[in-house]
Tab-separated table of C-alpha atoms in Angstrom:
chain	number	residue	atom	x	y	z
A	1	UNK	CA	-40.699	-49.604	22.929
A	2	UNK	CA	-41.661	-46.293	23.799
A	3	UNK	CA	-44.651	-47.335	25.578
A	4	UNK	CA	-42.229	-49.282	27.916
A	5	UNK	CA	-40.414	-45.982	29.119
A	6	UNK	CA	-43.414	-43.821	29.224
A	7	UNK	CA	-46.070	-45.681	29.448
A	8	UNK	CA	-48.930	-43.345	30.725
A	9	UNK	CA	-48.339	-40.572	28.816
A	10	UNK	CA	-50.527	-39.893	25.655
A	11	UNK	CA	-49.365	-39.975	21.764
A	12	UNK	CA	-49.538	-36.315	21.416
A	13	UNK	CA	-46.900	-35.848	23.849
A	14	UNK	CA	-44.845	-37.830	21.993
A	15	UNK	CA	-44.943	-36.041	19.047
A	16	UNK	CA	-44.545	-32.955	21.084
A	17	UNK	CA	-40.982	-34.439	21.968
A	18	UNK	CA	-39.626	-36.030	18.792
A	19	UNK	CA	-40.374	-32.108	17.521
A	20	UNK	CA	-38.222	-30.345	20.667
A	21	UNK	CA	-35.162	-33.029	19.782
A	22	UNK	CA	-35.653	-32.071	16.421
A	23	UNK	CA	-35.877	-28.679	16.288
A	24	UNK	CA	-32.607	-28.965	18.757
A	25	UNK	CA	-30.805	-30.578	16.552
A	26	UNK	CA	-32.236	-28.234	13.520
A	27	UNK	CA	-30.438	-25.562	15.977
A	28	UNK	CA	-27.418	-26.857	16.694
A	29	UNK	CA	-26.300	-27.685	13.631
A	30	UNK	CA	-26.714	-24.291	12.204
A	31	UNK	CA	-24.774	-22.810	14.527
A	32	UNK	CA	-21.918	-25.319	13.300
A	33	UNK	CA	-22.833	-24.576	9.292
A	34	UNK	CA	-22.312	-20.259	9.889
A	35	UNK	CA	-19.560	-20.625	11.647
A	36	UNK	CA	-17.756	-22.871	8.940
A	37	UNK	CA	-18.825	-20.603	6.375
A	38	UNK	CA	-17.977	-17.252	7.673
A	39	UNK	CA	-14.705	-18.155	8.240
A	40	UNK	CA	-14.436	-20.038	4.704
A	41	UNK	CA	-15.981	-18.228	2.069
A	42	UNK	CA	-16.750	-14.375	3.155
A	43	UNK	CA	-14.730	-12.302	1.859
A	44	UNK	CA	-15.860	-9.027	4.050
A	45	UNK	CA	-14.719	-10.708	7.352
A	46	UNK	CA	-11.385	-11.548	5.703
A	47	UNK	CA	-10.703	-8.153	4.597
A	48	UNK	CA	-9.608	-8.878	1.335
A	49	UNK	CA	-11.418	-6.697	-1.448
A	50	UNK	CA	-10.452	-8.408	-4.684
A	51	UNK	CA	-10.693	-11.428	-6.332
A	52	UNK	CA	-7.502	-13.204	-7.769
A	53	UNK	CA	-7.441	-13.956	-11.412
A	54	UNK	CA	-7.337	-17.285	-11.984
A	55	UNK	CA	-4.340	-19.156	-13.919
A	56	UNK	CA	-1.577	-16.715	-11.757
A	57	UNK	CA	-2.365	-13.505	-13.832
A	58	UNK	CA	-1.821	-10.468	-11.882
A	59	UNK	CA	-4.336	-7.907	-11.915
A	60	UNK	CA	-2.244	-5.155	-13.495
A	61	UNK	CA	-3.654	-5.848	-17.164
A	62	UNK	CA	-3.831	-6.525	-20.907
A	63	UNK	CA	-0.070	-7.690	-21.387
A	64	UNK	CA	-0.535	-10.664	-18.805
A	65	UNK	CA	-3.788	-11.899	-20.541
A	66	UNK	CA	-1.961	-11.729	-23.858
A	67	UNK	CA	1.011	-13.679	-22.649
A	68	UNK	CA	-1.185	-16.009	-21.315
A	69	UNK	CA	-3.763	-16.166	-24.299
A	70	UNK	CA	-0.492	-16.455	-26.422
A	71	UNK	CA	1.264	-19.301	-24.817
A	72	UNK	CA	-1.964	-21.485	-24.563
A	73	UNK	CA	-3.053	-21.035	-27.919
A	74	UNK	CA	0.635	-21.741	-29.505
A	75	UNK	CA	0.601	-25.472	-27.348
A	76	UNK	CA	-2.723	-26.194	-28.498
A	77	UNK	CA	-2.603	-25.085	-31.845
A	78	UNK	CA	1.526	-27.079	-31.822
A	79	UNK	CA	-0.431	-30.544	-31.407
A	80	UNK	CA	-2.799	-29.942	-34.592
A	81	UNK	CA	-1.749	-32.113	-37.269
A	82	UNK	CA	0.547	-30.966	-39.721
A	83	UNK	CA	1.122	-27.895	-37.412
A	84	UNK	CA	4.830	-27.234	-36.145
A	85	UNK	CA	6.655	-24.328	-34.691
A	86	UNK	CA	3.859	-22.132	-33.768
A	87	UNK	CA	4.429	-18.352	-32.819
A	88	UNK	CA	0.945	-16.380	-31.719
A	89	UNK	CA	0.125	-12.975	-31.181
A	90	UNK	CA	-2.696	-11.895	-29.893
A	91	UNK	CA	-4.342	-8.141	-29.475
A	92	UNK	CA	-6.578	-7.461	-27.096
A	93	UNK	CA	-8.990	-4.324	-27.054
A	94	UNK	CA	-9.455	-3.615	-23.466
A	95	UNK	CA	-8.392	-4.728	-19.894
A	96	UNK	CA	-10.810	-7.042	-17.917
A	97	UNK	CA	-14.462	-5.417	-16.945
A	98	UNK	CA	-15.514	-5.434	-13.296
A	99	UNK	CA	-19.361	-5.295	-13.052
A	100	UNK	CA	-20.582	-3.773	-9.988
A	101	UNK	CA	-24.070	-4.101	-7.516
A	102	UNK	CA	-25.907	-0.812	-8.183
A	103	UNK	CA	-28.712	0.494	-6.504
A	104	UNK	CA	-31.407	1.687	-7.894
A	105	UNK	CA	-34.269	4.022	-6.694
A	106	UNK	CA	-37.201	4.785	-8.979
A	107	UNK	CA	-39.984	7.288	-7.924
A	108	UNK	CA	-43.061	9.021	-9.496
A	109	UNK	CA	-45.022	11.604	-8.476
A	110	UNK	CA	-48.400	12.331	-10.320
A	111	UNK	CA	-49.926	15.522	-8.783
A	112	UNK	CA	-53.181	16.908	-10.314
A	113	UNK	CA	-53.917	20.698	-10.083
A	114	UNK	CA	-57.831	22.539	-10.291
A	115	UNK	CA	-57.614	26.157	-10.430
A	116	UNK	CA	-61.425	28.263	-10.054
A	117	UNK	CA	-61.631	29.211	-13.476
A	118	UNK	CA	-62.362	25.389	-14.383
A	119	UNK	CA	-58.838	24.741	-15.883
A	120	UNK	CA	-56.795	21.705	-15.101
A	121	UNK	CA	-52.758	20.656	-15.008
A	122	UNK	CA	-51.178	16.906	-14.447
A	123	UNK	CA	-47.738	17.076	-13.630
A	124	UNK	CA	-45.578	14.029	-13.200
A	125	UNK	CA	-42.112	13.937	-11.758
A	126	UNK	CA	-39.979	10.377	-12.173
A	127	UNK	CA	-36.845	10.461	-10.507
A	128	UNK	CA	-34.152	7.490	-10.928
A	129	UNK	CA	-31.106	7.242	-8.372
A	130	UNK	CA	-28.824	4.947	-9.194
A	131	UNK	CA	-25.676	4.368	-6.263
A	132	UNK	CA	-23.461	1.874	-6.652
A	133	UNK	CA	-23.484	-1.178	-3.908
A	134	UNK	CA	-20.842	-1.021	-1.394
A	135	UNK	CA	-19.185	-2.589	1.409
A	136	UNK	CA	-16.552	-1.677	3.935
A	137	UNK	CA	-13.681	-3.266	4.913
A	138	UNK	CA	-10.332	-2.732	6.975
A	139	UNK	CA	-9.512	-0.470	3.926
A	140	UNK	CA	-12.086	1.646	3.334
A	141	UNK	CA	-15.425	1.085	1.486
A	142	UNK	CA	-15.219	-1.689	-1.844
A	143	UNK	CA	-18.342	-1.784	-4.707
A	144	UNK	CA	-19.817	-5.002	-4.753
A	145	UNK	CA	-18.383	-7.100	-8.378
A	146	UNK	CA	-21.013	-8.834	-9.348
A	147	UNK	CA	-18.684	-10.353	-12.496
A	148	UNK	CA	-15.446	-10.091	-14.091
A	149	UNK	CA	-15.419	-10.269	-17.785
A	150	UNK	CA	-11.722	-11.356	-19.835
A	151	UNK	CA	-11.249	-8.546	-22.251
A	152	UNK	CA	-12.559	-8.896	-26.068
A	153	UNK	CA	-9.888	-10.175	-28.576
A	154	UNK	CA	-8.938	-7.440	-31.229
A	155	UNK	CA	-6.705	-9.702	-34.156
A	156	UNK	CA	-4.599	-12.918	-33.852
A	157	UNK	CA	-1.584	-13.503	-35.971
A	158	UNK	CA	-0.632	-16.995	-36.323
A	159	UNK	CA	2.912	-17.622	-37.807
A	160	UNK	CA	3.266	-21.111	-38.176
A	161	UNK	CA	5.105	-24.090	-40.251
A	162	UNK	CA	2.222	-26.286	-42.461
A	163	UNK	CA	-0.472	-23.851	-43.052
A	164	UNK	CA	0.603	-23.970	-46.557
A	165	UNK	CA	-1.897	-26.734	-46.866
A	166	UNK	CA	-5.432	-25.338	-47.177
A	167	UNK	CA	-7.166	-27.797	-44.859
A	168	UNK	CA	-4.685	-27.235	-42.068
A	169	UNK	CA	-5.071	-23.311	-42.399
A	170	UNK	CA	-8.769	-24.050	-41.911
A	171	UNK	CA	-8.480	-26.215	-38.648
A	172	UNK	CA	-5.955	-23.561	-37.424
A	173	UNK	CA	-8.768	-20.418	-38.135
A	174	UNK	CA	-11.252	-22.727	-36.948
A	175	UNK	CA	-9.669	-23.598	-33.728
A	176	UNK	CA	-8.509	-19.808	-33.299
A	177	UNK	CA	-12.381	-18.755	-33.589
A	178	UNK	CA	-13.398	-21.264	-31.362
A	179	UNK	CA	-11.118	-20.583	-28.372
A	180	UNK	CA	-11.144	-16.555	-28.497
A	181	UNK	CA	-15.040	-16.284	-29.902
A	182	UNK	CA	-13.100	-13.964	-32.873
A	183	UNK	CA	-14.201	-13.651	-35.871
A	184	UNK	CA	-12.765	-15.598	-39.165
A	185	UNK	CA	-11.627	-12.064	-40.385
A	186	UNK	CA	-9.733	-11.123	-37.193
A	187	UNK	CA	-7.582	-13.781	-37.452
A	188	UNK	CA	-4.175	-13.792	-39.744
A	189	UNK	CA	-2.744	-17.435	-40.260
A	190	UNK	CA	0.579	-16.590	-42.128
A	191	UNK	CA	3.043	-19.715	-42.681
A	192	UNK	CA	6.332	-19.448	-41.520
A	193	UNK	CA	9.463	-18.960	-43.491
């Protein structure tokens, strides 16, 4: 079929213009991809600097995780069998952890010293500069979060109707441990009076 529109040219000229329309198309449809994502997902040309927590929490600390933390764990733990009329605290040891890009800059410097009289010194100099990874904004220069981390769990106190019964005590530690990654003897399941 090609033959019939150019029929005296040779192969290699062929493949010579499959590669231009693809390499045009290659182009073209980069342009498109940036675009979408610079206006999408980068945060720098937005100008906002922080990352909302997820689940509505504010950023403003350890009471909103342990409201939240409370209220989920009292629904899940009211739909355990033989489980009624939950009431959770929990007690958390620190706020949420940002961890931040640094940069770091390692040097050495071996110099080796002959003095006439036959004796000899090494001396070796490491430096380490570490700078933490910025970037600026309509605000003023933000470090770079690599990760937030939710705060570790201190104790939980479970007050709760049906934990008389051994095996529903266990299930309720069990479930505690596996939701918070706490420790059996963090955890207080008291039954209510």
């Amino acid at each position: 079929m090609l033959q019939k529109w150019l029929p005296k040219q040779k192969k290699w000229h062929y493949l010579i213009l499959v590669g231009c329309v693809g390499a045009g198309i290659l182009l073209f449809s980069s342009f498109l991809t940036t675009q979408e994502e610079d206006a999408i997902s980068n945060p720098l040309s937005t100008g906002k600097t922080s990352v909302k927590p997820t689940n509505g929490l504010k950023q403003n600390g350890m009471q909103d995780y342990e409201e939240q933390f409370e209220s989920e764990l009292s629904a899940i733990l009211s739909k355990v069998v033989g489980v009624s009329d939950v009431s959770v605290v929990v007690n958390l040891d620190s706020t949420e952890e940002e961890v931040v890009q640094s940069d770091t800059r390692e040097s050495e410097q071996t110099t080796n010293e002959a003095d006439t009289k036959g004796g000899s010194r090494s001396v070796n100099q490491n430096n380490v500069d570490k700078k933490t990874s910025v970037y600026r904004t309509n605000q003023g220069e933000q470090p770079i979060v690599i990760k937030r981390l939710k705060p570790r769990v201190r104790g939980v106190l479970v007050v709760a109707r049906g934990v008389e019964n051994l095996q529903v005590r266990a299930l309720v530690i069990e479930a505690v441990q596996r939701i918070l990654d706490v420790p059996s003897y963090r955890i207080s399941v008291l039954p209510r009076g």
